[in-house]
mmCIF file of C-alpha atoms in Angstrom:
data_model
loop_
_atom_site.group_PDB
_atom_site.id
_atom_site.type_symbol
_atom_site.label_atom_id
_atom_site.label_comp_id
_atom_site.label_asym_id
_atom_site.label_seq_id
_atom_site.Cartn_x
_atom_site.Cartn_y
_atom_site.Cartn_z
ATOM 1 C CA MET S 23 -22.119 76.536 59.259
ATOM 2 C CA SER S 24 -22.778 72.794 59.280
ATOM 3 C CA ALA S 25 -22.713 70.853 56.008
ATOM 4 C CA TYR S 26 -25.110 68.085 54.990
ATOM 5 C CA PHE S 27 -24.015 64.684 53.694
ATOM 6 C CA ALA S 28 -25.960 61.541 52.805
ATOM 7 C CA VAL S 29 -25.270 57.833 53.149
ATOM 8 C CA VAL S 30 -27.287 55.380 51.061
ATOM 9 C CA PRO S 31 -26.814 51.733 52.136
ATOM 10 C CA ALA S 32 -27.297 49.535 49.060
ATOM 11 C CA ALA S 33 -25.234 46.452 49.830
ATOM 12 C CA GLY S 34 -28.143 44.140 50.673
ATOM 13 C CA ILE S 35 -29.542 41.495 48.367
ATOM 14 C CA GLY S 36 -33.192 41.780 49.471
ATOM 15 C CA THR S 37 -34.038 38.108 49.992
ATOM 16 C CA ARG S 38 -37.737 38.876 50.612
ATOM 17 C CA PHE S 39 -38.010 40.549 47.212
ATOM 18 C CA GLY S 40 -37.318 37.306 45.366
ATOM 19 C CA GLY S 41 -35.877 36.830 41.903
ATOM 20 C CA ASN S 42 -32.237 36.758 40.930
ATOM 21 C CA GLN S 43 -31.348 40.408 41.343
ATOM 22 C CA ALA S 44 -31.206 42.869 44.234
ATOM 23 C CA LYS S 45 -34.359 44.942 44.643
ATOM 24 C CA GLN S 46 -32.515 48.216 44.039
ATOM 25 C CA TYR S 47 -32.075 47.132 40.413
ATOM 26 C CA ALA S 48 -35.729 46.271 39.841
ATOM 27 C CA ILE S 49 -37.215 48.508 37.145
ATOM 28 C CA LEU S 50 -39.615 51.258 38.168
ATOM 29 C CA ASP S 51 -40.971 53.408 35.323
ATOM 30 C CA GLY S 52 -38.084 52.488 33.031
ATOM 31 C CA GLN S 53 -35.311 53.112 35.556
ATOM 32 C CA PRO S 54 -33.842 50.969 38.346
ATOM 33 C CA VAL S 55 -35.091 51.806 41.822
ATOM 34 C CA ILE S 56 -31.600 52.962 42.830
ATOM 35 C CA ALA S 57 -31.675 55.641 40.125
ATOM 36 C CA HIS S 58 -34.899 57.130 41.497
ATOM 37 C CA SER S 59 -33.658 57.060 45.102
ATOM 38 C CA LEU S 60 -30.345 58.716 44.280
ATOM 39 C CA GLN S 61 -31.936 61.358 42.065
ATOM 40 C CA ARG S 62 -34.310 62.405 44.851
ATOM 41 C CA LEU S 63 -31.251 63.171 47.000
ATOM 42 C CA LEU S 64 -29.298 64.778 44.151
ATOM 43 C CA ASP S 65 -32.224 67.143 43.609
ATOM 44 C CA LEU S 66 -31.554 68.573 47.077
ATOM 45 C CA ASP S 67 -28.901 71.274 46.812
ATOM 46 C CA GLU S 68 -28.481 71.109 50.579
ATOM 47 C CA ILE S 69 -26.642 67.778 50.285
ATOM 48 C CA SER S 70 -22.995 68.295 49.359
ATOM 49 C CA HIS S 71 -22.006 64.632 48.905
ATOM 50 C CA ILE S 72 -23.574 61.158 48.883
ATOM 51 C CA ALA S 73 -21.769 57.968 49.937
ATOM 52 C CA LEU S 74 -23.393 55.064 48.095
ATOM 53 C CA VAL S 75 -22.541 51.827 49.894
ATOM 54 C CA LEU S 76 -22.506 48.770 47.643
ATOM 55 C CA ALA S 77 -21.801 45.064 47.902
ATOM 56 C CA ALA S 78 -18.224 44.197 46.968
ATOM 57 C CA HIS S 79 -19.381 42.166 43.947
ATOM 58 C CA ASP S 80 -21.828 44.796 42.648
ATOM 59 C CA GLU S 81 -21.195 45.433 38.942
ATOM 60 C CA GLN S 82 -24.570 46.966 38.073
ATOM 61 C CA ALA S 83 -24.231 50.272 39.898
ATOM 62 C CA ALA S 84 -21.647 51.549 37.426
ATOM 63 C CA LEU S 85 -24.304 51.361 34.691
ATOM 64 C CA VAL S 86 -26.666 53.756 36.498
ATOM 65 C CA SER S 87 -26.272 57.355 35.361
ATOM 66 C CA ALA S 88 -27.038 58.865 38.779
ATOM 67 C CA VAL S 89 -24.159 56.876 40.273
ATOM 68 C CA GLN S 90 -21.791 58.709 37.907
ATOM 69 C CA ASN S 91 -22.714 62.095 39.385
ATOM 70 C CA ALA S 92 -19.724 63.955 40.812
ATOM 71 C CA ARG S 93 -21.498 64.258 44.168
ATOM 72 C CA VAL S 94 -21.711 60.454 44.538
ATOM 73 C CA SER S 95 -18.898 58.177 45.704
ATOM 74 C CA ARG S 96 -19.019 54.382 45.859
ATOM 75 C CA VAL S 97 -18.027 52.551 49.040
ATOM 76 C CA ALA S 98 -17.802 48.832 49.840
ATOM 77 C CA GLY S 99 -20.398 47.725 52.385
ATOM 78 C CA GLY S 100 -20.476 45.167 55.185
ATOM 79 C CA ALA S 101 -22.455 42.174 56.384
ATOM 80 C CA GLU S 102 -25.190 44.149 58.177
ATOM 81 C CA ARG S 103 -26.909 47.437 57.361
ATOM 82 C CA MET S 104 -25.187 49.093 60.320
ATOM 83 C CA ASP S 105 -21.795 47.966 58.986
ATOM 84 C CA SER S 106 -22.574 49.496 55.605
ATOM 85 C CA VAL S 107 -23.773 52.765 57.106
ATOM 86 C CA LEU S 108 -20.631 52.958 59.224
ATOM 87 C CA ALA S 109 -18.473 52.299 56.152
ATOM 88 C CA GLY S 110 -20.269 55.121 54.374
ATOM 89 C CA LEU S 111 -19.740 57.464 57.306
ATOM 90 C CA LEU S 112 -16.047 56.695 57.592
ATOM 91 C CA SER S 113 -15.606 57.360 53.870
ATOM 92 C CA LEU S 114 -16.788 60.948 54.360
ATOM 93 C CA THR S 115 -13.360 62.194 55.382
ATOM 94 C CA GLN S 116 -14.361 65.798 54.722
ATOM 95 C CA ALA S 117 -17.203 65.661 57.272
ATOM 96 C CA ARG S 118 -16.767 67.240 60.695
ATOM 97 C CA ASP S 119 -18.321 65.927 63.885
ATOM 98 C CA ASP S 120 -20.936 68.690 63.959
ATOM 99 C CA ASP S 121 -21.978 68.216 60.324
ATOM 100 C CA TRP S 122 -25.249 66.454 59.529
ATOM 101 C CA VAL S 123 -25.693 63.080 57.819
ATOM 102 C CA LEU S 124 -28.904 61.872 56.187
ATOM 103 C CA VAL S 125 -29.155 58.084 55.926
ATOM 104 C CA HIS S 126 -31.687 56.992 53.323
ATOM 105 C CA ASP S 127 -32.811 53.509 52.254
ATOM 106 C CA VAL S 128 -31.964 52.793 48.630
ATOM 107 C CA ALA S 129 -35.339 51.029 48.354
ATOM 108 C CA ARG S 130 -37.321 54.218 49.085
ATOM 109 C CA PRO S 131 -37.513 55.835 45.629
ATOM 110 C CA LEU S 132 -40.456 58.165 46.318
ATOM 111 C CA LEU S 133 -38.939 60.509 48.896
ATOM 112 C CA ARG S 134 -40.498 63.976 48.759
ATOM 113 C CA PRO S 135 -37.977 66.864 48.800
ATOM 114 C CA ASN S 136 -40.222 68.919 51.076
ATOM 115 C CA ASP S 137 -40.197 66.122 53.638
ATOM 116 C CA VAL S 138 -36.399 66.256 53.739
ATOM 117 C CA ARG S 139 -36.466 70.011 54.167
ATOM 118 C CA GLU S 140 -39.031 69.681 56.970
ATOM 119 C CA LEU S 141 -36.717 67.187 58.683
ATOM 120 C CA ILE S 142 -33.691 69.461 58.261
ATOM 121 C CA ASN S 143 -35.568 72.482 59.586
ATOM 122 C CA ALA S 144 -37.035 70.590 62.544
ATOM 123 C CA CYS S 145 -33.633 69.254 63.597
ATOM 124 C CA ALA S 146 -31.569 72.390 62.928
ATOM 125 C CA GLN S 147 -31.546 73.415 66.593
ATOM 126 C CA ASP S 148 -31.933 69.908 68.015
ATOM 127 C CA ASP S 149 -29.117 68.407 70.076
ATOM 128 C CA VAL S 150 -29.803 64.877 68.774
ATOM 129 C CA GLY S 151 -31.464 64.788 65.350
ATOM 130 C CA GLY S 152 -34.438 62.854 64.123
ATOM 131 C CA LEU S 153 -36.205 60.849 61.471
ATOM 132 C CA LEU S 154 -39.222 60.869 59.234
ATOM 133 C CA ALA S 155 -42.107 58.740 60.482
ATOM 134 C CA HIS S 156 -45.855 58.356 60.243
ATOM 135 C CA ASP S 157 -48.421 57.047 62.678
ATOM 136 C CA VAL S 158 -49.685 53.464 62.752
ATOM 137 C CA ARG S 159 -53.317 53.202 61.641
ATOM 138 C CA ASP S 160 -53.967 49.468 61.713
ATOM 139 C CA THR S 161 -54.688 47.305 64.731
ATOM 140 C CA MET S 162 -51.360 45.757 65.764
ATOM 141 C CA LYS S 163 -51.038 42.103 66.776
ATOM 142 C CA GLN S 164 -48.109 40.462 68.525
ATOM 143 C CA SER S 165 -47.666 36.939 67.197
ATOM 144 C CA ARG S 166 -46.245 33.676 68.461
ATOM 145 C CA ALA S 167 -45.462 30.626 66.361
ATOM 146 C CA ASN S 168 -46.541 27.166 67.456
ATOM 147 C CA SER S 169 -46.727 23.741 65.824
ATOM 148 C CA VAL S 170 -49.667 24.691 63.592
ATOM 149 C CA GLY S 171 -48.494 28.174 62.554
ATOM 150 C CA LEU S 172 -48.854 31.700 63.882
ATOM 151 C CA ARG S 173 -51.249 32.658 66.661
ATOM 152 C CA VAL S 174 -52.133 36.011 68.172
ATOM 153 C CA GLU S 175 -50.213 36.503 71.399
ATOM 154 C CA ALA S 176 -51.649 39.924 72.186
ATOM 155 C CA THR S 177 -53.181 43.045 70.718
ATOM 156 C CA VAL S 178 -50.721 45.920 70.994
ATOM 157 C CA PRO S 179 -52.239 49.371 71.605
ATOM 158 C CA ARG S 180 -51.395 51.496 68.572
ATOM 159 C CA ALA S 181 -51.520 54.829 70.391
ATOM 160 C CA GLY S 182 -48.058 56.315 70.147
ATOM 161 C CA LEU S 183 -46.754 53.746 67.660
ATOM 162 C CA MET S 184 -45.004 55.128 64.582
ATOM 163 C CA HIS S 185 -43.636 53.637 61.361
ATOM 164 C CA ALA S 186 -39.976 54.645 61.089
ATOM 165 C CA LEU S 187 -39.056 55.963 57.650
ATOM 166 C CA THR S 188 -35.912 57.397 56.111
ATOM 167 C CA PRO S 189 -34.039 59.649 55.816
ATOM 168 C CA GLN S 190 -32.818 59.674 59.375
ATOM 169 C CA LEU S 191 -30.732 62.739 60.237
ATOM 170 C CA PHE S 192 -28.015 62.909 62.896
ATOM 171 C CA ARG S 193 -24.783 64.728 63.610
ATOM 172 C CA TYR S 194 -21.883 62.965 61.939
ATOM 173 C CA GLY S 195 -19.853 62.436 65.107
ATOM 174 C CA LEU S 196 -22.791 61.272 67.208
ATOM 175 C CA LEU S 197 -23.970 58.734 64.637
ATOM 176 C CA ARG S 198 -20.458 57.411 64.018
ATOM 177 C CA ASP S 199 -19.870 56.937 67.746
ATOM 178 C CA ALA S 200 -23.291 55.340 68.246
ATOM 179 C CA LEU S 201 -22.678 52.765 65.505
ATOM 180 C CA LEU S 202 -19.154 52.051 66.748
ATOM 181 C CA ALA S 203 -20.555 51.493 70.256
ATOM 182 C CA ALA S 204 -23.227 49.096 68.972
ATOM 183 C CA ARG S 205 -20.625 47.127 67.034
ATOM 184 C CA ALA S 206 -18.295 46.981 70.033
ATOM 185 C CA ASP S 207 -21.165 45.650 72.176
ATOM 186 C CA GLY S 208 -22.116 43.028 69.582
ATOM 187 C CA VAL S 209 -25.543 44.585 69.054
ATOM 188 C CA VAL S 210 -27.114 44.651 65.581
ATOM 189 C CA VAL S 211 -29.324 47.721 65.118
ATOM 190 C CA THR S 212 -31.711 47.868 62.179
ATOM 191 C CA ASP S 213 -31.828 51.637 61.864
ATOM 192 C CA GLU S 214 -29.714 54.604 62.894
ATOM 193 C CA SER S 215 -32.219 55.860 65.455
ATOM 194 C CA ALA S 216 -31.867 52.606 67.398
ATOM 195 C CA ALA S 217 -28.107 53.162 67.662
ATOM 196 C CA ILE S 218 -28.677 56.708 68.917
ATOM 197 C CA GLU S 219 -31.330 55.504 71.382
ATOM 198 C CA ARG S 220 -28.828 53.029 72.876
ATOM 199 C CA LEU S 221 -26.784 56.011 74.015
ATOM 200 C CA GLY S 222 -29.772 57.362 75.931
ATOM 201 C CA HIS S 223 -30.932 59.926 73.365
ATOM 202 C CA ARG S 224 -34.484 60.423 72.130
ATOM 203 C CA PRO S 225 -34.537 61.397 68.431
ATOM 204 C CA ARG S 226 -37.147 63.793 67.121
ATOM 205 C CA LEU S 227 -39.999 62.373 65.002
ATOM 206 C CA VAL S 228 -41.038 64.411 61.970
ATOM 207 C CA LEU S 229 -44.179 63.434 60.083
ATOM 208 C CA GLY S 230 -43.460 62.220 56.554
ATOM 209 C CA ALA S 231 -45.638 61.327 53.590
ATOM 210 C CA ARG S 232 -47.174 57.870 53.484
ATOM 211 C CA ASP S 233 -46.085 57.355 49.885
ATOM 212 C CA ASN S 234 -42.444 57.189 51.040
ATOM 213 C CA ILE S 235 -42.743 53.417 50.880
ATOM 214 C CA LYS S 236 -39.930 50.904 51.099
ATOM 215 C CA ILE S 237 -39.840 48.338 48.308
ATOM 216 C CA THR S 238 -39.500 45.008 50.104
ATOM 217 C CA TYR S 239 -41.614 42.560 48.119
ATOM 218 C CA ALA S 240 -42.027 42.284 44.350
ATOM 219 C CA ASP S 241 -45.629 43.511 44.431
ATOM 220 C CA ASP S 242 -44.466 46.754 46.087
ATOM 221 C CA LEU S 243 -43.288 47.853 42.626
ATOM 222 C CA ALA S 244 -46.850 48.210 41.358
ATOM 223 C CA LEU S 245 -47.760 50.365 44.361
ATOM 224 C CA ALA S 246 -44.613 52.455 43.854
ATOM 225 C CA ALA S 247 -45.539 52.986 40.194
ATOM 226 C CA PHE S 248 -48.996 54.188 41.231
ATOM 227 C CA TYR S 249 -47.569 56.632 43.771
ATOM 228 C CA LEU S 250 -44.942 57.856 41.300
ATOM 229 C CA SER S 251 -47.652 58.659 38.769
ATOM 230 C CA ALA S 252 -49.622 60.528 41.437
ATOM 231 C CA GLN S 253 -46.536 62.508 42.468
ATOM 232 C CA ARG S 254 -45.949 63.567 38.865
ATOM 233 C CA ALA S 255 -49.563 64.705 38.555
ATOM 234 C CA GLN S 256 -49.032 66.809 41.692
ATOM 235 C CA GLY S 257 -45.788 68.296 40.334
ATOM 236 C CA ILE S 258 -43.694 66.730 43.112
ATOM 237 C CA CYS S 259 -41.268 65.166 40.640
ATOM 238 C CA SER S 260 -40.520 65.370 36.932
#
């Protein structure tokens, strides 16, 4: 029977967030964002181990109680997200090629456990794997910069467009090989699905909740706090 592991890349500094600390250490409801994100994964008994990938100079993680959990190991990350994910994968020496790996953004603290279970169930018999996503609702514009700023280049039909979320779930061996191939080709991929797609595969899309937001800008914290309160009222989290 295949085992389930998780990799949480947390080596970035989040330049768009602003301030003098990485966004994963911003405070959400009295706890750093990283604590919420890790706890959501630790609440899933299906996951046997989590590789938390940190910047080499990170001294704050050791102060987070969830990081001290026996199911969490700390790994030094790389320059790009894909480098950090690969470092996390390679640290999972107990994982076999046919085991599953969930890769989850550290800046997504509102992950719903049922969404993860839906993803696991949907991919259980899939040859490739898949990711959580939700459909695009807004009108999409392609932009082009000129001397006076941004202009609309074209309106992009939104039919079939999806917002990629995390976790993204793939077989350990397939994801490792896909990331190694991208690195060997000098290609920087911004999510794991893109690495898998480069090998000619088509990952499964599983609908996820819209409150699984990624904290990118400082004002995202207020929205996250609102969603967290709503989740508690619904009994989704403690």
